[in-house]
C-alpha positions as MATLAB code, in Angstrom:
seq = 'MYTKVFSSALIAGGAAGLLAGLLQLLFVQPVLLHAELYEAGTLVHFGADSMASTHQELPALEFGRDGLSILFSMLVYCGYALVLVAAMALSEMRGAVLNGRTGILWGIAGYACFQLLPAFSLAPEVPGVAAADVYDRQVWWAVTVIGSAVALWLIAFSHNWLSWGVAALMLLAPHLYGAPEPDYFFGPVPPELSALFAARSLGTGFIVWSVLGCIGGAIWHRSASSETQQVTA';
ca = [
       0.000    0.000    0.000;
       2.729    2.484    0.973;
       4.733    1.718   -2.165;
       1.616    2.172   -4.275;
       0.833    5.539   -2.666;
       4.416    6.748   -3.019;
       4.835    5.678   -6.647;
       1.468    7.112   -7.708;
       2.188   10.390   -5.934;
       5.692   10.651   -7.377;
       4.528   10.238  -10.969;
       1.430   12.411  -10.635;
       3.226   15.105   -8.633;
       6.178   15.228  -11.012;
       3.954   15.591  -14.068;
       1.665   18.163  -12.443;
       4.622   20.101  -11.050;
       6.238   20.254  -14.479;
       2.988   21.584  -15.948;
       2.685   24.091  -13.100;
       6.226   25.339  -13.678;
       5.639   25.835  -17.394;
       2.299   27.599  -16.874;
       3.861   29.856  -14.259;
       6.691   30.804  -16.610;
       4.206   31.640  -19.363;
       1.454   33.390  -17.400;
       2.372   34.115  -13.773;
       6.047   35.080  -13.891;
       5.559   37.928  -16.414;
       3.085   39.554  -14.015;
       5.549   39.148  -11.135;
       8.419   40.648  -13.136;
       6.183   43.530  -14.175;
       5.202   44.158  -10.549;
       8.861   44.132   -9.499;
       9.498   47.109  -11.803;
       7.030   49.117   -9.706;
       8.401   47.721   -6.450;
      11.928   48.823   -7.410;
      10.751   52.267   -8.504;
      11.626   51.745  -12.173;
       7.975   52.377  -13.030;
       5.497   54.643  -11.262;
       1.750   54.659  -11.745;
       0.673   57.581   -9.538;
      -0.432   60.754  -11.278;
      -1.195   61.650  -14.880;
       2.403   62.616  -15.617;
       3.798   59.249  -14.530;
       1.556   56.799  -16.349;
       3.411   53.705  -17.571;
       2.490   51.489  -20.482;
       0.876   48.163  -19.685;
       3.347   46.529  -22.099;
       6.868   46.528  -20.728;
      10.056   44.854  -21.857;
      10.642   42.212  -19.198;
      13.809   40.215  -18.395;
      14.368   37.188  -20.599;
      14.110   33.651  -19.302;
      17.158   32.433  -17.374;
      17.973   28.746  -17.611;
      19.373   28.458  -14.086;
      16.752   30.437  -12.211;
      13.755   29.263  -14.203;
      14.978   25.669  -14.297;
      15.249   25.656  -10.504;
      11.768   27.159  -10.292;
      10.357   24.276  -12.325;
      12.267   21.740  -10.206;
      10.969   23.334   -7.006;
       7.434   23.286   -8.411;
       7.766   19.564   -9.126;
       8.936   18.907   -5.561;
       6.066   20.934   -4.100;
       3.447   19.106   -6.138;
       4.980   15.753   -5.240;
       4.280   16.714   -1.631;
       0.736   17.720   -2.505;
       0.314   14.458   -4.404;
       1.366   12.407   -1.378;
      -1.401   14.010    0.675;
      -3.961   13.704   -2.118;
      -3.210   10.090   -3.048;
      -3.161    9.039    0.619;
      -6.635   10.564    1.041;
      -7.792    8.799   -2.119;
      -6.499    5.489   -0.767;
      -8.428    5.990    2.467;
     -11.568    6.765    0.507;
     -11.195    3.542   -1.466;
     -11.328    1.649    1.822;
     -14.706    3.298    2.376;
     -16.000    2.073   -0.967;
     -15.081    4.986   -3.255;
     -14.222    4.226   -6.882;
     -10.893    5.628   -8.039;
      -9.956    6.282  -11.659;
      -8.875    9.181  -13.820;
     -12.362   10.693  -13.956;
     -13.051   10.580  -10.221;
      -9.462   11.661   -9.649;
     -10.312   15.011  -11.266;
     -12.890   15.567   -8.524;
     -10.242   14.786   -5.922;
      -7.908   17.245   -7.607;
     -10.554   19.961   -7.550;
     -11.161   19.238   -3.857;
      -7.429   19.588   -3.197;
      -7.387   22.845   -5.143;
     -10.289   24.133   -3.070;
      -8.535   23.250    0.202;
      -5.054   24.517   -0.604;
      -5.754   27.487   -2.860;
      -9.339   28.573   -3.535;
     -10.789   28.619   -0.009;
      -7.753   30.321    1.614;
      -7.773   32.874   -1.223;
     -11.351   33.822   -0.325;
      -9.893   35.927    2.517;
      -6.144   35.891    1.768;
      -5.627   36.436   -1.945;
      -2.317   35.736   -3.733;
      -0.128   38.849   -3.516;
       2.462   40.389   -5.811;
       5.679   41.909   -4.423;
       5.351   45.442   -3.121;
       1.768   45.360   -1.832;
       0.706   45.856    1.766;
       0.633   42.604    3.735;
       0.377   41.415    7.310;
       3.131   39.546    9.145;
       4.174   36.477    7.145;
       4.099   34.147   10.172;
       0.517   35.150   11.014;
      -0.526   34.554    7.410;
       1.160   31.147    7.339;
      -0.604   30.045   10.534;
      -3.987   31.264    9.257;
      -3.428   29.545    5.900;
      -2.459   26.235    7.538;
      -5.483   26.283    9.861;
      -7.765   27.099    6.923;
      -6.340   24.290    4.782;
      -6.684   21.675    7.517;
     -10.179   22.804    8.476;
     -11.303   22.890    4.847;
      -9.918   19.398    4.193;
     -11.694   17.926    7.209;
     -14.913   19.733    6.259;
     -14.903   18.439    2.688;
     -14.212   14.906    3.963;
     -17.218   15.149    6.288;
     -19.409   16.428    3.467;
     -18.313   13.627    1.150;
     -18.380   10.654    3.524;
     -20.807   11.525    6.318;
     -24.498   10.746    6.124;
     -26.115   12.941    8.762;
     -27.029   16.591    9.102;
     -24.953   17.090   12.236;
     -21.717   16.251   10.412;
     -22.695   18.471    7.499;
     -23.469   21.319    9.898;
     -20.074   20.923   11.577;
     -18.449   20.904    8.138;
     -20.198   24.139    7.169;
     -18.990   25.803   10.373;
     -15.436   24.605    9.743;
     -15.523   26.090    6.254;
     -16.846   29.430    7.491;
     -14.898   29.795   10.761;
     -11.510   31.003    9.373;
     -13.212   33.620    7.215;
     -15.537   34.798    9.964;
     -12.493   35.150   12.217;
     -10.686   36.952    9.410;
      -7.322   36.595    7.741;
      -4.406   38.727    8.991;
      -4.493   42.155    7.355;
      -2.045   45.071    7.261;
      -2.770   48.147    9.358;
      -2.801   50.336    6.247;
      -3.118   49.738    2.523;
      -0.153   51.003    0.559;
       2.253   49.964   -2.152;
       3.536   51.083   -5.532;
       2.054   48.238   -7.587;
      -1.082   48.998   -9.659;
      -4.158   47.147   -8.374;
      -4.786   45.862  -11.903;
      -1.541   43.876  -11.735;
      -2.466   42.498   -8.334;
      -5.852   41.365   -9.649;
      -4.281   39.772  -12.731;
      -1.732   37.942  -10.591;
      -4.426   36.563   -8.280;
      -6.562   35.462  -11.232;
      -3.714   33.745  -13.042;
      -2.425   32.084   -9.871;
      -5.843   30.642   -9.085;
      -6.505   29.683  -12.705;
      -3.157   27.923  -12.998;
      -3.806   26.126   -9.722;
      -7.173   24.843  -10.930;
      -5.643   23.377  -14.094;
      -2.687   21.781  -12.321;
      -4.684   20.310   -9.427;
      -7.182   18.809  -11.881;
      -4.328   17.188  -13.808;
      -2.752   16.032  -10.542;
      -5.936   14.283   -9.441;
      -6.585   12.810  -12.881;
      -3.104   11.289  -13.207;
      -3.070   10.087   -9.603;
      -6.477    8.425   -9.975;
      -5.600    6.871  -13.323;
      -2.325    5.420  -12.038;
      -4.027    4.104   -8.906;
      -6.774    2.460  -10.973;
      -4.234    0.905  -13.326;
      -2.205   -0.473  -10.422;
      -5.330   -1.905   -8.821;
      -6.356   -3.543  -12.123;
      -2.910   -5.092  -12.501;
      -3.039   -6.481   -8.970;
      -6.499   -7.970   -9.619;
      -5.304   -9.647  -12.804;
      -2.313  -11.133  -11.010;
      -4.532  -12.525   -8.264;
      -7.041  -14.040  -10.696;
      -4.217  -15.499  -12.790;
];
């Protein structure tokens, strides 16, 4: 079982992480590099006399830096895949059917827990914008992820209104409490860039998590089919 979880997660996480790295280089990194021009003071967007074009010449791709970014993305998604595939394995013990199609649903659930639901109150941020203390944000994010994961599990596998009510409270509680916020809003980066970065980060995450779940479910189903054939043989 452990070997099956590890191998499925390694393949699915590596493939999804590679896709994530490429999508980030194409869509997310240009927004970050553009925002860094405002953070460094190279561009200024305040006032009519300091308007900057939305189309800027950005630094070219660097093999070392960007290659390491892709490698790091693959490692991160391998970690995500270990959590996701382990949860899928537990669900199979409860009678759930696992394959590539149902794996997409698991991927979307993982995306909701790790990205979408935390972003409801703590959106992805570009460099140079106002932000609360990083430790406070990390703690709030971790609590939100864990609570969201438990809540979605209760919704999916419980069969009574009490469990569903507890799940709803767990989903709402971090947002009712509120994410850490800065004392004042400030920063040199145009809000349009911040909005574009948040949208592209969340859109990229949705694609990659769906692929992660699909590959993980397909590999798990194939391994299970092979084991069944060996037993029957």
